[in-house]
CSV table of C-alpha atoms in Angstrom, one decimal:
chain,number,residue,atom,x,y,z
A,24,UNK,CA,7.5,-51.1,67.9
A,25,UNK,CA,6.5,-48.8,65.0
A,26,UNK,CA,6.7,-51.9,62.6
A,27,UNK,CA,4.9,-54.3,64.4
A,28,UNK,CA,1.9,-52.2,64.6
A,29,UNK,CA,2.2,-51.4,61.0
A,30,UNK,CA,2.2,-55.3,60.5
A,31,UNK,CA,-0.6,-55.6,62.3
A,32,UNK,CA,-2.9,-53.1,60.3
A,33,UNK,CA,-1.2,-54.3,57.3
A,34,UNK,CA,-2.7,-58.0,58.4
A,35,UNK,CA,-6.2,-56.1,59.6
A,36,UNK,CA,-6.8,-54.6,56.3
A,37,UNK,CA,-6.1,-57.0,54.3
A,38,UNK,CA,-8.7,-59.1,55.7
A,39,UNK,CA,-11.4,-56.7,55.9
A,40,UNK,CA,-10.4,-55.9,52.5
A,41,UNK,CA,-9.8,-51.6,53.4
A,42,UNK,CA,-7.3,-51.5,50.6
A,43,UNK,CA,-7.5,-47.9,50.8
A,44,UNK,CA,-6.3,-47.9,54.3
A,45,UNK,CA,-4.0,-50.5,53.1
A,46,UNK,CA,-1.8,-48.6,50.4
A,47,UNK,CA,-1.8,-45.3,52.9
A,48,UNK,CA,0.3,-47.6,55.6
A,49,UNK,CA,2.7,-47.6,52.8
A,50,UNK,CA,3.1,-44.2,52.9
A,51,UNK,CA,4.1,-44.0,56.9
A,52,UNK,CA,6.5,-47.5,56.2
A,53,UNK,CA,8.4,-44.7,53.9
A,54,UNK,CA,8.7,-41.8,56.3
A,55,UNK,CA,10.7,-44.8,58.8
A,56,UNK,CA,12.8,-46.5,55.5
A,57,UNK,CA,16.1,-46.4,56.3
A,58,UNK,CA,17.7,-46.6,52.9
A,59,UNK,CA,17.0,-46.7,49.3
A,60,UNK,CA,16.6,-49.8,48.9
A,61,UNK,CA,13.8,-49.7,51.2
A,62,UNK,CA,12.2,-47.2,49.8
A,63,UNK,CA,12.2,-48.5,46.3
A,64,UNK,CA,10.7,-51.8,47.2
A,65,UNK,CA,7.9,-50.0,49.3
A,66,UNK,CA,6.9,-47.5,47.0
A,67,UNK,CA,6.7,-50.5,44.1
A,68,UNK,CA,4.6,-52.6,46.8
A,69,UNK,CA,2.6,-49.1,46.9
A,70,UNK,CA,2.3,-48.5,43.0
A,71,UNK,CA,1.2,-52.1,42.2
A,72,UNK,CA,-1.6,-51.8,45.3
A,73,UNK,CA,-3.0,-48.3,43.7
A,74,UNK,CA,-3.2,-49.5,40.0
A,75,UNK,CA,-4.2,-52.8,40.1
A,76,UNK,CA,-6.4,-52.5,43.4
A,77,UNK,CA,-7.4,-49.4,43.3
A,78,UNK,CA,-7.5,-49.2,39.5
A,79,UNK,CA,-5.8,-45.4,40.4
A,80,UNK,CA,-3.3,-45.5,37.9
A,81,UNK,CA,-2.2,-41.7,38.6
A,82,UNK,CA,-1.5,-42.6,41.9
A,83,UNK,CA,1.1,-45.5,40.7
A,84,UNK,CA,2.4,-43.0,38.5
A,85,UNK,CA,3.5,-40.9,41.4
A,86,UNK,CA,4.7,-43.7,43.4
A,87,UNK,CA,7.3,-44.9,40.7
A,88,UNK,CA,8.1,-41.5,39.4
A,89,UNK,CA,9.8,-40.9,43.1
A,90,UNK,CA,11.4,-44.8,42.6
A,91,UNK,CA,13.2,-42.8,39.4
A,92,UNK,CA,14.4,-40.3,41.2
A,93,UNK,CA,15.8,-41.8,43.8
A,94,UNK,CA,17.7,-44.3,41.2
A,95,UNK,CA,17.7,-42.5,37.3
A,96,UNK,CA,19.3,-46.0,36.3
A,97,UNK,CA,16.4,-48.4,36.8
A,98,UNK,CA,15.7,-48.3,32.9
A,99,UNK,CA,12.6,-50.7,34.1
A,100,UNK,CA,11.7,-47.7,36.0
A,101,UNK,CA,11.2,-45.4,33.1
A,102,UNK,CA,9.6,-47.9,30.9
A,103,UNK,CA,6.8,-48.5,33.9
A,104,UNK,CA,6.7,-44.9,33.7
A,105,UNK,CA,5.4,-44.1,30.2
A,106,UNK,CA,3.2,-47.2,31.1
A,107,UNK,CA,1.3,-46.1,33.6
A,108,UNK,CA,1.1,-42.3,31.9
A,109,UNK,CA,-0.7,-44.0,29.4
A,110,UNK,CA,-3.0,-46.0,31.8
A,111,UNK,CA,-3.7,-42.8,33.5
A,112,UNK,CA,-4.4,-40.6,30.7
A,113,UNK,CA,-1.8,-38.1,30.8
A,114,UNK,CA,1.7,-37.4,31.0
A,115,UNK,CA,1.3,-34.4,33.3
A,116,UNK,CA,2.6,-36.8,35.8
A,117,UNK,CA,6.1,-36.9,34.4
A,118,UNK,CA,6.7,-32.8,33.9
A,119,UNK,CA,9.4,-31.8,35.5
A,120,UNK,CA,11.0,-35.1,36.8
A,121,UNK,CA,13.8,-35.4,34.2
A,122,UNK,CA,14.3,-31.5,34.5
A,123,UNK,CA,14.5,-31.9,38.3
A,124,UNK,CA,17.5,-34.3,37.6
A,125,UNK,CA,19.0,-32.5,35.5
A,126,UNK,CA,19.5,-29.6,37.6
A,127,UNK,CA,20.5,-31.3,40.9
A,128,UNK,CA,23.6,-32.7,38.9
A,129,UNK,CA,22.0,-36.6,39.8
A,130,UNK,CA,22.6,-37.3,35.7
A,131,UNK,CA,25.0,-36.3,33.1
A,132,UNK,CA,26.9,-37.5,30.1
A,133,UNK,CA,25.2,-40.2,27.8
A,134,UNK,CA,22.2,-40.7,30.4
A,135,UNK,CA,21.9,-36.9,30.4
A,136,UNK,CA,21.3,-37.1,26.9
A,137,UNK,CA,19.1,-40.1,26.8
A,138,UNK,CA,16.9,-39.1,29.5
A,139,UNK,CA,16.6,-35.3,28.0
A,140,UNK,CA,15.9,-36.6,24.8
A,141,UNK,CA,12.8,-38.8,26.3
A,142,UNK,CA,11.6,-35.9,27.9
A,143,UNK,CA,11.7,-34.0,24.8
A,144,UNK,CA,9.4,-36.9,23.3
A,145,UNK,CA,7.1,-36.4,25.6
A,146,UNK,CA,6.9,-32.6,25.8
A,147,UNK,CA,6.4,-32.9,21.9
A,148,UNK,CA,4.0,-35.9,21.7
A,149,UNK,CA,2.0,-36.0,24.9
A,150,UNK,CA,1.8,-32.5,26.5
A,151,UNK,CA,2.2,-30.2,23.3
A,152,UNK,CA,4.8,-27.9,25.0
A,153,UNK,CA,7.6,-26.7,22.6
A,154,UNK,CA,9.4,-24.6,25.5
A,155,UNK,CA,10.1,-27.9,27.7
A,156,UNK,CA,11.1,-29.7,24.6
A,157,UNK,CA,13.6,-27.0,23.6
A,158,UNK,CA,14.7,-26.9,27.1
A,159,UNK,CA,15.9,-30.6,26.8
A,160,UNK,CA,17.4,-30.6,23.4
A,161,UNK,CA,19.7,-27.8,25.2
A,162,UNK,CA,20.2,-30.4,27.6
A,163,UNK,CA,21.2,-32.8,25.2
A,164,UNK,CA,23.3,-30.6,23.3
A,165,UNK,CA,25.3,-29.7,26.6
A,166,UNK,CA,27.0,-32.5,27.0
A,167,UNK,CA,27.5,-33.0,22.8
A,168,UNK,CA,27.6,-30.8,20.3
A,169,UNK,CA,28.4,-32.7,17.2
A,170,UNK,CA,25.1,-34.1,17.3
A,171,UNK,CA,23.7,-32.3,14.3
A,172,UNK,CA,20.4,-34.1,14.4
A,173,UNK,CA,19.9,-32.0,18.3
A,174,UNK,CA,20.9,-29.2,16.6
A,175,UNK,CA,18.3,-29.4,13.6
A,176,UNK,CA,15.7,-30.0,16.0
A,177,UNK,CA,16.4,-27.3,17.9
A,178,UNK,CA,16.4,-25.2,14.4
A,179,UNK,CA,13.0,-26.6,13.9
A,180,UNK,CA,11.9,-25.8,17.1
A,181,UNK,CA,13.1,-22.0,16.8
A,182,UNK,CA,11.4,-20.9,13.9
A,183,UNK,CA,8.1,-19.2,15.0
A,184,UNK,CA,7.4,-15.6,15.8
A,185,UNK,CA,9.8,-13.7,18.5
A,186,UNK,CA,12.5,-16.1,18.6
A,187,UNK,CA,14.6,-15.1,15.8
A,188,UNK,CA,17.5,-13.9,18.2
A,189,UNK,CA,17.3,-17.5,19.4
A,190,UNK,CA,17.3,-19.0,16.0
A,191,UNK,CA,20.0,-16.6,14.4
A,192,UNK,CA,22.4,-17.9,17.9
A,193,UNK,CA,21.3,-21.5,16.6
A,194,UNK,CA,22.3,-21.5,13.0
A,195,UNK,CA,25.6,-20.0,14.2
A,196,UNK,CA,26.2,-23.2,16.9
A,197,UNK,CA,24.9,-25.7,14.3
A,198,UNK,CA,27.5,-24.1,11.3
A,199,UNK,CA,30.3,-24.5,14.3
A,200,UNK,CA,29.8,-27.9,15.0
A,201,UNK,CA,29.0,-28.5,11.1
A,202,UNK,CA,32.1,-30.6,9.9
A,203,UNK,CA,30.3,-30.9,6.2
A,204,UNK,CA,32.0,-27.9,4.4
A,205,UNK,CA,28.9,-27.8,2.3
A,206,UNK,CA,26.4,-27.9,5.2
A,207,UNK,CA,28.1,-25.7,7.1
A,208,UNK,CA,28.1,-23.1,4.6
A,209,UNK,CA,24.2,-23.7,3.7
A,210,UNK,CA,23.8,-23.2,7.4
A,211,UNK,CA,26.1,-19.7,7.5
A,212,UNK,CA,24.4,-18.2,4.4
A,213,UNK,CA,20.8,-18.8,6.1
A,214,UNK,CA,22.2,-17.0,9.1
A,215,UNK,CA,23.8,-14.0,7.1
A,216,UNK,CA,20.9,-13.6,5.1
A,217,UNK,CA,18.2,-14.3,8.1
A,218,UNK,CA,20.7,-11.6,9.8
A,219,UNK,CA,20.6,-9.0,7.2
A,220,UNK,CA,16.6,-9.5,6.3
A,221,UNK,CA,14.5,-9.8,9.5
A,222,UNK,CA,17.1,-8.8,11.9
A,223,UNK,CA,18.7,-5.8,10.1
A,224,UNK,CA,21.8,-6.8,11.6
A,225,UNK,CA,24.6,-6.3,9.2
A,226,UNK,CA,27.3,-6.6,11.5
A,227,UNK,CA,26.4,-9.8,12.4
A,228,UNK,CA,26.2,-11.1,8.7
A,229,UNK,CA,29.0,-9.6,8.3
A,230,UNK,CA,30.7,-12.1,10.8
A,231,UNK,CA,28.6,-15.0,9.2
A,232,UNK,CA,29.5,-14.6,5.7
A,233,UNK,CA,33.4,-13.9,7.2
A,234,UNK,CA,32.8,-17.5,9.0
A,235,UNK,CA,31.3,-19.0,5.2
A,236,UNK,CA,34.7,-17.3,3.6
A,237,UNK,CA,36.7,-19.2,6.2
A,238,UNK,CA,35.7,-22.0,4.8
A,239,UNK,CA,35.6,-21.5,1.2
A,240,UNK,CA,37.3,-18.4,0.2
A,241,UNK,CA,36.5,-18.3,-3.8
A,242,UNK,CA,32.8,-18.3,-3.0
A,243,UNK,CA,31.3,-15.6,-5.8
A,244,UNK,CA,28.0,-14.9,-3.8
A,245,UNK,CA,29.3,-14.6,-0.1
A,246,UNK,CA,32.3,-12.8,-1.4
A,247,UNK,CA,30.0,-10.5,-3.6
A,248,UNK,CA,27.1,-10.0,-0.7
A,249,UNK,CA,29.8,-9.2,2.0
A,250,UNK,CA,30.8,-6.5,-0.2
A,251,UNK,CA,27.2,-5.1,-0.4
A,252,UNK,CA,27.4,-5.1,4.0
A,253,UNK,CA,30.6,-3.3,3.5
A,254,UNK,CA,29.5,-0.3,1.1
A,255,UNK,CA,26.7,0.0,3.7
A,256,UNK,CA,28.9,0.0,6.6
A,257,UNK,CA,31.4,2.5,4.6
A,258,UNK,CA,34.3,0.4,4.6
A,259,UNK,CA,35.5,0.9,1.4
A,260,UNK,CA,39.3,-0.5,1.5
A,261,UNK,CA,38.0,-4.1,2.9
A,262,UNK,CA,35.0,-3.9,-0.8
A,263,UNK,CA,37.8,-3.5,-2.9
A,264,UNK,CA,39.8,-5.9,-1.4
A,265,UNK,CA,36.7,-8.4,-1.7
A,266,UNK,CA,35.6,-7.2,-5.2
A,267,UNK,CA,39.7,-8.1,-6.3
A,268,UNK,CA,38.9,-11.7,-4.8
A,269,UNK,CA,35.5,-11.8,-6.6
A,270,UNK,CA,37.5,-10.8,-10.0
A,271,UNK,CA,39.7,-14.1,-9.7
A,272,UNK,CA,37.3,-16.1,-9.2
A,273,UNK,CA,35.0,-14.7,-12.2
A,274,UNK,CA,35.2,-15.7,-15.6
A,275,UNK,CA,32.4,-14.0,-17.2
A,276,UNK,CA,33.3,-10.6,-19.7
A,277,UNK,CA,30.9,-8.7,-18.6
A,278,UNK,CA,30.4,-9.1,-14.9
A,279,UNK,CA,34.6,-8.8,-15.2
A,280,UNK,CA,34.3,-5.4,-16.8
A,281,UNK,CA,31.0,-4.3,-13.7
A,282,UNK,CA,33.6,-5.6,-11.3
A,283,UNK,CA,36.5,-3.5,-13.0
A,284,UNK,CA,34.4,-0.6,-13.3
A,285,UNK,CA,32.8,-1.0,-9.7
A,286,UNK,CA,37.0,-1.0,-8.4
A,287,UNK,CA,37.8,1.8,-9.6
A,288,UNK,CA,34.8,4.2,-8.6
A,289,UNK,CA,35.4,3.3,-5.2
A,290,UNK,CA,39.0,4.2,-5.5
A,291,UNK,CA,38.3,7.2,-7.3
A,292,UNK,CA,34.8,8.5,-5.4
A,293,UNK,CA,35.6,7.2,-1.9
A,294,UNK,CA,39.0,6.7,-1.4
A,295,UNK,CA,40.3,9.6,-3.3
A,296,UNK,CA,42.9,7.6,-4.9
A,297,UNK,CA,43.7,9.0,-7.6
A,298,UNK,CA,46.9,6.8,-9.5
A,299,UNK,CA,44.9,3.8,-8.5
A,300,UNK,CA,41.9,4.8,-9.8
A,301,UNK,CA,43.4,5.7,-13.1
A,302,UNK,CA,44.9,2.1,-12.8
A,303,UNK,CA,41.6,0.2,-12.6
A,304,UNK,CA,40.3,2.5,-15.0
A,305,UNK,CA,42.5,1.7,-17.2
A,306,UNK,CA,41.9,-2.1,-16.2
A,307,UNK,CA,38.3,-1.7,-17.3
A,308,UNK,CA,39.7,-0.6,-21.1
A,309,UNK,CA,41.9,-3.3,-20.6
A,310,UNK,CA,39.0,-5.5,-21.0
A,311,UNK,CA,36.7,-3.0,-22.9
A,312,UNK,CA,38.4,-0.6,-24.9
A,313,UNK,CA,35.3,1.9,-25.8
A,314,UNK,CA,33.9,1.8,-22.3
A,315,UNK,CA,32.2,5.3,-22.3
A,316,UNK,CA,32.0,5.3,-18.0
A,317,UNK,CA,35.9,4.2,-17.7
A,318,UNK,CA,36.9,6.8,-20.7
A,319,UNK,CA,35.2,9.9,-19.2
A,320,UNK,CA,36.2,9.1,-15.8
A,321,UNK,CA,40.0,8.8,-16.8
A,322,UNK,CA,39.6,12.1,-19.0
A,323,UNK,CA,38.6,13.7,-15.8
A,324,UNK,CA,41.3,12.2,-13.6
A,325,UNK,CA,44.0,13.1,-16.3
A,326,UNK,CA,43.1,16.6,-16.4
A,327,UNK,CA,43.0,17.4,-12.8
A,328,UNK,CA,46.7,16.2,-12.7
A,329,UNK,CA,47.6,17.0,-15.9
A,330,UNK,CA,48.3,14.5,-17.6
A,331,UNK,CA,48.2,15.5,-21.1
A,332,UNK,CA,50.2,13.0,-22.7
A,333,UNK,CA,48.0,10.5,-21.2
A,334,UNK,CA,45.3,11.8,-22.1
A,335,UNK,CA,46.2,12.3,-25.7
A,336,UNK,CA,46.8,8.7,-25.9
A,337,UNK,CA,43.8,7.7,-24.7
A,338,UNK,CA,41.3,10.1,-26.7
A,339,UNK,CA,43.8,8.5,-29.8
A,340,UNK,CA,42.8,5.4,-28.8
A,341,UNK,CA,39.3,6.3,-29.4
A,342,UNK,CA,39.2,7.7,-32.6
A,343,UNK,CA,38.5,4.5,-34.6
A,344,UNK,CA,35.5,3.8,-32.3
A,345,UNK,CA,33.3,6.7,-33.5
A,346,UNK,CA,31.5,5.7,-36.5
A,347,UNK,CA,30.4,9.6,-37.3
A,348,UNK,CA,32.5,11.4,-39.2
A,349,UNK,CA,31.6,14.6,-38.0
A,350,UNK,CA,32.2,13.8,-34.2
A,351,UNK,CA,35.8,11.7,-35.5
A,352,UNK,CA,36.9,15.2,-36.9
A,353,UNK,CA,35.8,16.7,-33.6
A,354,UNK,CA,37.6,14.4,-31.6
A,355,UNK,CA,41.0,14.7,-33.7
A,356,UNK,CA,40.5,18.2,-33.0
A,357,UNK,CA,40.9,17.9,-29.6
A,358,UNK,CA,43.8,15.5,-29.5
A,359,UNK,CA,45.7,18.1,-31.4
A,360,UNK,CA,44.3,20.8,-28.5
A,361,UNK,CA,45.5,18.3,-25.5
A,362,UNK,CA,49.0,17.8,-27.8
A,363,UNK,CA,49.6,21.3,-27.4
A,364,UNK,CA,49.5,21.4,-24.0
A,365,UNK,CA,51.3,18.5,-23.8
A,366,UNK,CA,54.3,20.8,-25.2
C-alpha cells in the first residue's frame, strides 16, 4: 500500500514539477528498502535529483557518501565522491566516513590501506588537518609496515612542536622495518641523537645507538658516543669494553694513544684496577714512549704497590727523552734512589 502512494506522489510531482517534494519521497522509499541493493539504487536516484535538479551538490554528496558505506567496494562510488566534494565546495562532507569504516572492522588489508591513504590526501589537501592525516597513515601502517614511504610521511608529519615523544617512537618503528643497513642506521643515529638533545633521554639513546651497533658493530661514532652515555650513566666496565672496540677499529696514532690513555684512567680512577691499569698504561707507552700523563700515572701506581724494579725501568726508559742536562742528572739520581729500594 505504502508504495503505491509513494508512486503516486512520485507521478504528482513530477508533473507539477515540486522536485523538492520529489527527492524527499526518496528519503521515506529508504526507511521501507528491504536490502542493499535497494538502497544503493534509491539513494543514486536521490543524489542525481539533488545535484542536477536541485543544483544542491552537498546534498548528493551526502546521499552517495551513505551508498559508500553501505558497499566500501564500489570504486565508482569513491570517485563520484571527490566529484561532487569539488562541485560542492568542500570536502567537509567526507570527514569521518573512511574513519567510520575503519573502526567498525567493514575494511582491512589492501583496501584498508588504499582507502586510509585517500583520506590522508584529503585531510592534507582539502581540509588542512594534519591530525586526521596522521591518524590514517597509522591506519595504513597497520596492516604493513615495510612500507617505508608511510613511515616517512608519518616522520614528516611528526616534526612540529610537542610531538617529539611521537616522533622519537617513529624513527624507532621506521629503523625496525628499515631493511637498508645504511638507512636504518641514518634513521637510529637521528633518534639517539634527537633522544640525547631535546629529550634528555640517555637511556633511550642508549638503546638506539645499541640497535645502530646491532647492525654495524665497527661503527667509530656510535661506538664512541655510546661511550659518552655510559660515563654519564657511570657504567664504567661496559666504556671500556666500547673504547677496546673503538681501538680496533681506529687507525689514527693519536686518537689510538687518547683511546689508550682514556682506558686506563677509567681502570685506574673508577674501577680501581690497579694491574690493569698499569697494563693500559703501559699500552699508551707502548704507542708513545715519553707520554708525560701515562709515565706519572704509572710512577704513582708503582709506588703504591711497590714496585720498584718496575719503576726503575721505566724512569730508565726516560732518561734519553730529557734534553736538559741538569734534570737528566736529576733523573739518574733517582733511578739509583728507587734501585736501592729495589734491594
Amino acid at each position: 500500500m505504502a508504495s503505491v502512494v509513494l508512486d503516486t506522489l512520485d507521478e504528482c510531482y513530477r508533473e507539477i514539477g515540486a522536485v523538492d517534494r520529489l527527492a524527499g519521497l526518496y528519503d521515506i522509499r529508504l526507511r521501507l528498502a528491504e536490502t542493499d541493493v535497494e538502497r544503493i539504487r534509491l539513494l543514486n536516484e536521490a543524489a542525481r535529483i539533488w545535484e542536477i535538479e536541485l543544483g544542491n551538490a552537498g546534498r548528493a554528496l551526502s546521499n552517495v557518501r551513505r551508498v559508500f558505506e553501505i558497499d566500501p567496494g564500489r570504486r565508482e562510488s569513491l570517485d563520484e565522491l571527490e566529484r561532487l566534494a569539488d562541485a560542492a565546495g568542500t570536502f567537509d562532507g567526507l570527514r569521518g566516513m573512511v574513519e567510520g569504516l575503519v573502526e567498525s572492522g567493514a575494511i582491512e588489508g589492501q583496501q584498508k590501506i588504499e582507502l586510509s591513504l585517500r583520506a590522508a590526501e584529503w585531510y592534507r589537501d582539502r581540509l588542512r588537518d594534519p591530525a586526521a592525516e596522521e591518524r590514517c597513515v597509522r591506519w595504513a601502517l597497520e596492516v604493513d609496515r615495510s612500507k617505508m614511504d608511510l613511515h616517512e610521511r608519518l616522520i614528516a608529519l611528526l616534526r612540529v612542536p610537542g610531538r617529539e615523544q611521537a616522533l622519537l617512537a617513529a624513527l624507532r618503528e621506521a629503523a625496525e622495518a628499515e631493511r637498508d643497513v645504511d638507512r636504518r642506521k641514518a634513521l637510529l643515529r637521528e633518534a639517539a641523537e634527537f633522544s640525547a638533545g631535546a629529550l634528555n633521554d640517555m637511556d633511550t639513546a642508549g638503546l638506539c645507538y645499541e640497535a645502530l651497533l646491532g647492525s654495524d658493530p665497527d661503527d667509530p661514532s656510535a661506538l664512541s658516543e655510546l661511550a659518552m652515555i655510559r660515563t654519564v650513566q657511570s657504567r664504567h666496565a661496559e666504556v671500556v669494553a666500547l673504547l677496546e672496540r673503538r681501538l680496533a677499529v681506529e687507525s689514527d696514532p693519536e686518537t689510538l694513544t687518547a683511546l689508550r690513555l682514556r682506558i686506563a684512567e677509567i681502570q685506574d680512577q673508577d674501577l680501581n684496577e690497579a694491574a690493569q691499569a698499569v697494563a693500559a698504561y703501559r699500552r699508551v707507552l707502548s704507542g708513545a714512549p715519553l707520554h708525560a700523563q701515562a709515565v706519572q700515572a704509572l710512577e704513582r701506581l708503582y709506588e703504591r704497590g711497590a714496585k720498584w724494579q718496575e719503576l726503575g725501568a721505566l724512569l730508565e726508559s726516560q732518561v734519553s727523552g730529557v734534553p736538559d742536562v741538569g734534570e737528566r742528572a736529576e733523573l739518574r739520581f733517582e733511578i739509583t734512589q728507587v734501585g736501592d729500594l729495589a734491594h
